[in-house]
């Protein structure tokens, strides 16, 4: 009975549909009867189901030809959502939803969008994809409430994780879909060949986002804008939408890319780029589906994604470069790097980012983690460098990448020293920009060799030695840097290379070498001059070893094109390098004596002389200190003489003076036949040179000559003091003072007529009244030296006398008193006058004016001068 009633009702509906003449009549009938008719499909009676199917076929024919006819979409949605609705009925519901939903006004579609989303949960996958396909064009028209509570209510489906994941994946595929793409098999392509999925997509993804009626390019653009709008509406967590925005920002349509860029900038600062889920998703988009052979059989071919296109890769890479987690996913990172360098459809920008990714790995990964892949990355970078067809800028980046890899994994550089040499060889050939890159690379590589031991260290020494005198300045500079970084301060070869660099034609290299060679103490040392005997690292090499090494190199250079010819002399080194070699040997000598060398001034060098004296005498007596059968000290003296024969240098002369002075009984005799040679320096135009040469001359004369010869020399010097030439007067006066001081202090008494001593003292005293400060200073120095060892050989005279002839000791004291109180005299002259007055009181026990001198020194003005002098001396002493 019930089935007959149902049949009667269906016949009436059939009649109503069949008699509907206008669209409005048809629409009213369908809207009223379609949902209940669909429910009849669940009837147990075959006749009922058959009549329903006939009715639906008739409705389909009528409706599909009349696009203006609306369907009861809301009623269908409610019926579709009803859990009691059978699956068979749902299948027909989804058919009419797909037919009726797009016919609604866009405002109505937007209003029902949330209801469509609510329908996703628990439905078959094909239904879900159909609902999402209907929804995509509507997203741009949805009104998203700014109020978080209302927004949460509108998108209540977000509480269901499966629905959210499905929705997010579908939107991602829609964003990846190129404009004008369909899922149809292309002409000339067999159906069995399958579809060619666009970049980043699989065949399955392509099918589900194109459907039966693919969106037009304009419709797809509108849908993508709507997706971006929804993603930026704070509906989903930032980490869930950021990959979508990265893809959208690479879109070819400005409306999509611009909107996505804006949203991406808003959240990029707050997104956790170290979240593994985000990074793995970016890697998956970049690489596509890459599986091992075991896993490849598990995944269906149509679900395998293709790698992203170049536009997308360019957008993904910057975010990988800012993520530490991306660096720690090493297998994926290596694949990305080599894909960008050698993959298809790559470009310069991708290659540059790939090299920067290597930088990122070096800074973000530990050496333990990088060790297995380091050789692979190094080979990739060297391949880029070796390919001269690559852009110069890319090769420059690759040079630095090699440096960073070797800095993190020193074994890479140690195993391939030839690679480092090739970098040196490339310096002259590369562009200016790449030269800087190679410099940086070599600087980064250098520390890798610090822990080397022989024989590998010898290879590095040879590397430095072969480049320190190369024609290209940058090669020399980097060799200098290598010598500084790799070797300890007591390494002979590296210090020798630095010394050679001090004579470089490039001022920059010279200054750098000087700074490095004096870095242990500095030319203006501020460190305490106390040597730490317990220190493991020695600041200087052994004097004997260094001297032997330099002598060997010097002999080799004299027989090669490296020799330097100056006039009639042939030198192994140029003047600048030779000077620093001698000074450095002096520093080694001082360090061997047990003190940190201080060559800031002659005063500081003299202060260290007593310590040096002990060590020099030990070397002179020690046969083990001999080099090539000759004593090291004597060889050092010969080097100094060789240098001074062509170049006048006051500091080198000071080194010679100090060496001879501390062992004058053993060394002075070597210069007896070189007095004329020394006199040339005494009359030099350099003030300091005259002072040092005069003192050395005085020592040699007093120690090496007998009494009559000393008298003869004094006669000549006294005569020279009366000459008009300033240099001759100055040098001769100083030499007289040093000769008489050394003669008087010598334990071996040599007879000299008193008249010669008196005449010399008078000739010096006369110049105390000179208007030339240089001569006055020298006169004070000579009289002070003389007074150190014997009473002033002048008549005493009277202190109150007005005698201005300066022929008496009293006249000398009066002149010195006058200089102390004169406002016209410089402080240097006043200090020297005080020093001379003090020395007058020391040796002569019968000196009659000690009290007067003390009273004068206690005068307020003089006390101020003394205080200034002692303050300066104190500062000098503290700095040492």
PDB file of N, CA and C in Angstrom, residues 732-766:
ATOM      1  N   UNK A 732     133.341  64.612  16.489  1.00  0.00           N
ATOM      2  CA  UNK A 732     134.660  64.583  17.120  1.00  0.00           C
ATOM      3  C   UNK A 732     134.554  64.827  18.616  1.00  0.00           C
ATOM      4  N   UNK A 733     133.716  65.787  19.022  1.00  0.00           N
ATOM      5  CA  UNK A 733     133.568  66.103  20.443  1.00  0.00           C
ATOM      6  C   UNK A 733     133.031  64.901  21.223  1.00  0.00           C
ATOM      7  N   UNK A 734     132.021  64.245  20.680  1.00  0.00           N
ATOM      8  CA  UNK A 734     131.469  63.065  21.345  1.00  0.00           C
ATOM      9  C   UNK A 734     132.508  61.952  21.430  1.00  0.00           C
ATOM     10  N   UNK A 735     133.251  61.753  20.334  1.00  0.00           N
ATOM     11  CA  UNK A 735     134.260  60.697  20.313  1.00  0.00           C
ATOM     12  C   UNK A 735     135.325  60.946  21.368  1.00  0.00           C
ATOM     13  N   UNK A 736     135.756  62.208  21.552  1.00  0.00           N
ATOM     14  CA  UNK A 736     136.760  62.541  22.577  1.00  0.00           C
ATOM     15  C   UNK A 736     136.250  62.158  23.962  1.00  0.00           C
ATOM     16  N   UNK A 737     134.998  62.523  24.258  1.00  0.00           N
ATOM     17  CA  UNK A 737     134.445  62.198  25.584  1.00  0.00           C
ATOM     18  C   UNK A 737     134.384  60.696  25.815  1.00  0.00           C
ATOM     19  N   UNK A 738     133.969  59.936  24.825  1.00  0.00           N
ATOM     20  CA  UNK A 738     133.856  58.481  25.001  1.00  0.00           C
ATOM     21  C   UNK A 738     135.233  57.822  25.084  1.00  0.00           C
ATOM     22  N   UNK A 739     136.198  58.333  24.299  1.00  0.00           N
ATOM     23  CA  UNK A 739     137.557  57.763  24.364  1.00  0.00           C
ATOM     24  C   UNK A 739     138.139  57.951  25.759  1.00  0.00           C
ATOM     25  N   UNK A 740     138.058  59.164  26.287  1.00  0.00           N
ATOM     26  CA  UNK A 740     138.656  59.452  27.594  1.00  0.00           C
ATOM     27  C   UNK A 740     137.930  58.705  28.706  1.00  0.00           C
ATOM     28  N   UNK A 741     136.605  58.581  28.605  1.00  0.00           N
ATOM     29  CA  UNK A 741     135.866  57.849  29.639  1.00  0.00           C
ATOM     30  C   UNK A 741     136.270  56.385  29.650  1.00  0.00           C
ATOM     31  N   UNK A 742     136.332  55.767  28.449  1.00  0.00           N
ATOM     32  CA  UNK A 742     136.670  54.357  28.366  1.00  0.00           C
ATOM     33  C   UNK A 742     138.128  54.123  28.759  1.00  0.00           C
ATOM     34  N   UNK A 743     138.989  55.034  28.375  1.00  0.00           N
ATOM     35  CA  UNK A 743     140.414  54.928  28.732  1.00  0.00           C
ATOM     36  C   UNK A 743     140.590  54.998  30.242  1.00  0.00           C
ATOM     37  N   UNK A 744     139.893  55.947  30.866  1.00  0.00           N
ATOM     38  CA  UNK A 744     140.038  56.115  32.313  1.00  0.00           C
ATOM     39  C   UNK A 744     139.435  54.936  33.075  1.00  0.00           C
ATOM     40  N   UNK A 745     138.377  54.344  32.556  1.00  0.00           N
ATOM     41  CA  UNK A 745     137.702  53.254  33.258  1.00  0.00           C
ATOM     42  C   UNK A 745     138.339  51.900  32.984  1.00  0.00           C
ATOM     43  N   UNK A 746     139.245  51.820  31.995  1.00  0.00           N
ATOM     44  CA  UNK A 746     139.829  50.539  31.604  1.00  0.00           C
ATOM     45  C   UNK A 746     140.748  50.012  32.693  1.00  0.00           C
ATOM     46  N   UNK A 747     140.662  48.722  32.998  1.00  0.00           N
ATOM     47  CA  UNK A 747     141.580  48.141  33.993  1.00  0.00           C
ATOM     48  C   UNK A 747     143.012  48.076  33.470  1.00  0.00           C
ATOM     49  N   UNK A 748     143.181  48.095  32.147  1.00  0.00           N
ATOM     50  CA  UNK A 748     144.515  48.099  31.553  1.00  0.00           C
ATOM     51  C   UNK A 748     144.929  49.556  31.345  1.00  0.00           C
ATOM     52  N   UNK A 749     145.887  49.999  32.127  1.00  0.00           N
ATOM     53  CA  UNK A 749     146.291  51.407  32.085  1.00  0.00           C
ATOM     54  C   UNK A 749     147.209  51.670  30.900  1.00  0.00           C
ATOM     55  N   UNK A 750     146.858  52.642  30.119  1.00  0.00           N
ATOM     56  CA  UNK A 750     147.652  53.058  28.965  1.00  0.00           C
ATOM     57  C   UNK A 750     148.056  54.510  29.176  1.00  0.00           C
ATOM     58  N   UNK A 751     149.348  54.760  29.048  1.00  0.00           N
ATOM     59  CA  UNK A 751     149.870  56.095  29.353  1.00  0.00           C
ATOM     60  C   UNK A 751     149.507  57.090  28.257  1.00  0.00           C
ATOM     61  N   UNK A 752     148.832  58.163  28.718  1.00  0.00           N
ATOM     62  CA  UNK A 752     148.504  59.277  27.834  1.00  0.00           C
ATOM     63  C   UNK A 752     148.926  60.546  28.543  1.00  0.00           C
ATOM     64  N   UNK A 753     149.606  61.406  27.820  1.00  0.00           N
ATOM     65  CA  UNK A 753     150.092  62.655  28.419  1.00  0.00           C
ATOM     66  C   UNK A 753     148.903  63.479  28.907  1.00  0.00           C
ATOM     67  N   UNK A 754     149.076  64.045  30.135  1.00  0.00           N
ATOM     68  CA  UNK A 754     147.997  64.834  30.729  1.00  0.00           C
ATOM     69  C   UNK A 754     147.645  66.034  29.870  1.00  0.00           C
ATOM     70  N   UNK A 755     148.638  66.534  29.152  1.00  0.00           N
ATOM     71  CA  UNK A 755     148.372  67.723  28.321  1.00  0.00           C
ATOM     72  C   UNK A 755     147.329  67.422  27.250  1.00  0.00           C
ATOM     73  N   UNK A 756     147.375  66.187  26.732  1.00  0.00           N
ATOM     74  CA  UNK A 756     146.388  65.824  25.717  1.00  0.00           C
ATOM     75  C   UNK A 756     144.969  65.773  26.316  1.00  0.00           C
ATOM     76  N   UNK A 757     144.918  65.277  27.548  1.00  0.00           N
ATOM     77  CA  UNK A 757     143.611  65.186  28.203  1.00  0.00           C
ATOM     78  C   UNK A 757     143.087  66.585  28.511  1.00  0.00           C
ATOM     79  N   UNK A 758     143.993  67.443  29.030  1.00  0.00           N
ATOM     80  CA  UNK A 758     143.568  68.804  29.368  1.00  0.00           C
ATOM     81  C   UNK A 758     143.140  69.577  28.118  1.00  0.00           C
ATOM     82  N   UNK A 759     143.926  69.434  27.045  1.00  0.00           N
ATOM     83  CA  UNK A 759     143.583  70.139  25.814  1.00  0.00           C
ATOM     84  C   UNK A 759     142.216  69.685  25.283  1.00  0.00           C
ATOM     85  N   UNK A 760     141.974  68.388  25.375  1.00  0.00           N
ATOM     86  CA  UNK A 760     140.690  67.867  24.916  1.00  0.00           C
ATOM     87  C   UNK A 760     139.552  68.415  25.761  1.00  0.00           C
ATOM     88  N   UNK A 761     139.755  68.455  27.105  1.00  0.00           N
ATOM     89  CA  UNK A 761     138.714  68.954  27.990  1.00  0.00           C
ATOM     90  C   UNK A 761     138.440  70.430  27.727  1.00  0.00           C
ATOM     91  N   UNK A 762     139.488  71.223  27.499  1.00  0.00           N
ATOM     92  CA  UNK A 762     139.294  72.652  27.235  1.00  0.00           C
ATOM     93  C   UNK A 762     138.517  72.871  25.933  1.00  0.00           C
ATOM     94  N   UNK A 763     138.898  72.109  24.896  1.00  0.00           N
ATOM     95  CA  UNK A 763     138.228  72.299  23.604  1.00  0.00           C
ATOM     96  C   UNK A 763     136.739  71.953  23.694  1.00  0.00           C
ATOM     97  N   UNK A 764     136.411  71.006  24.561  1.00  0.00           N
ATOM     98  CA  UNK A 764     135.000  70.646  24.742  1.00  0.00           C
ATOM     99  C   UNK A 764     134.286  71.715  25.560  1.00  0.00           C
ATOM    100  N   UNK A 765     134.934  72.169  26.670  1.00  0.00           N
ATOM    101  CA  UNK A 765     134.309  73.142  27.567  1.00  0.00           C
ATOM    102  C   UNK A 765     133.986  74.436  26.847  1.00  0.00           C
ATOM    103  N   UNK A 766     134.836  74.821  25.920  1.00  0.00           N
ATOM    104  CA  UNK A 766     134.619  76.077  25.188  1.00  0.00           C
ATOM    105  C   UNK A 766     133.268  76.069  24.469  1.00  0.00           C
TER     106      UNK A 766
END
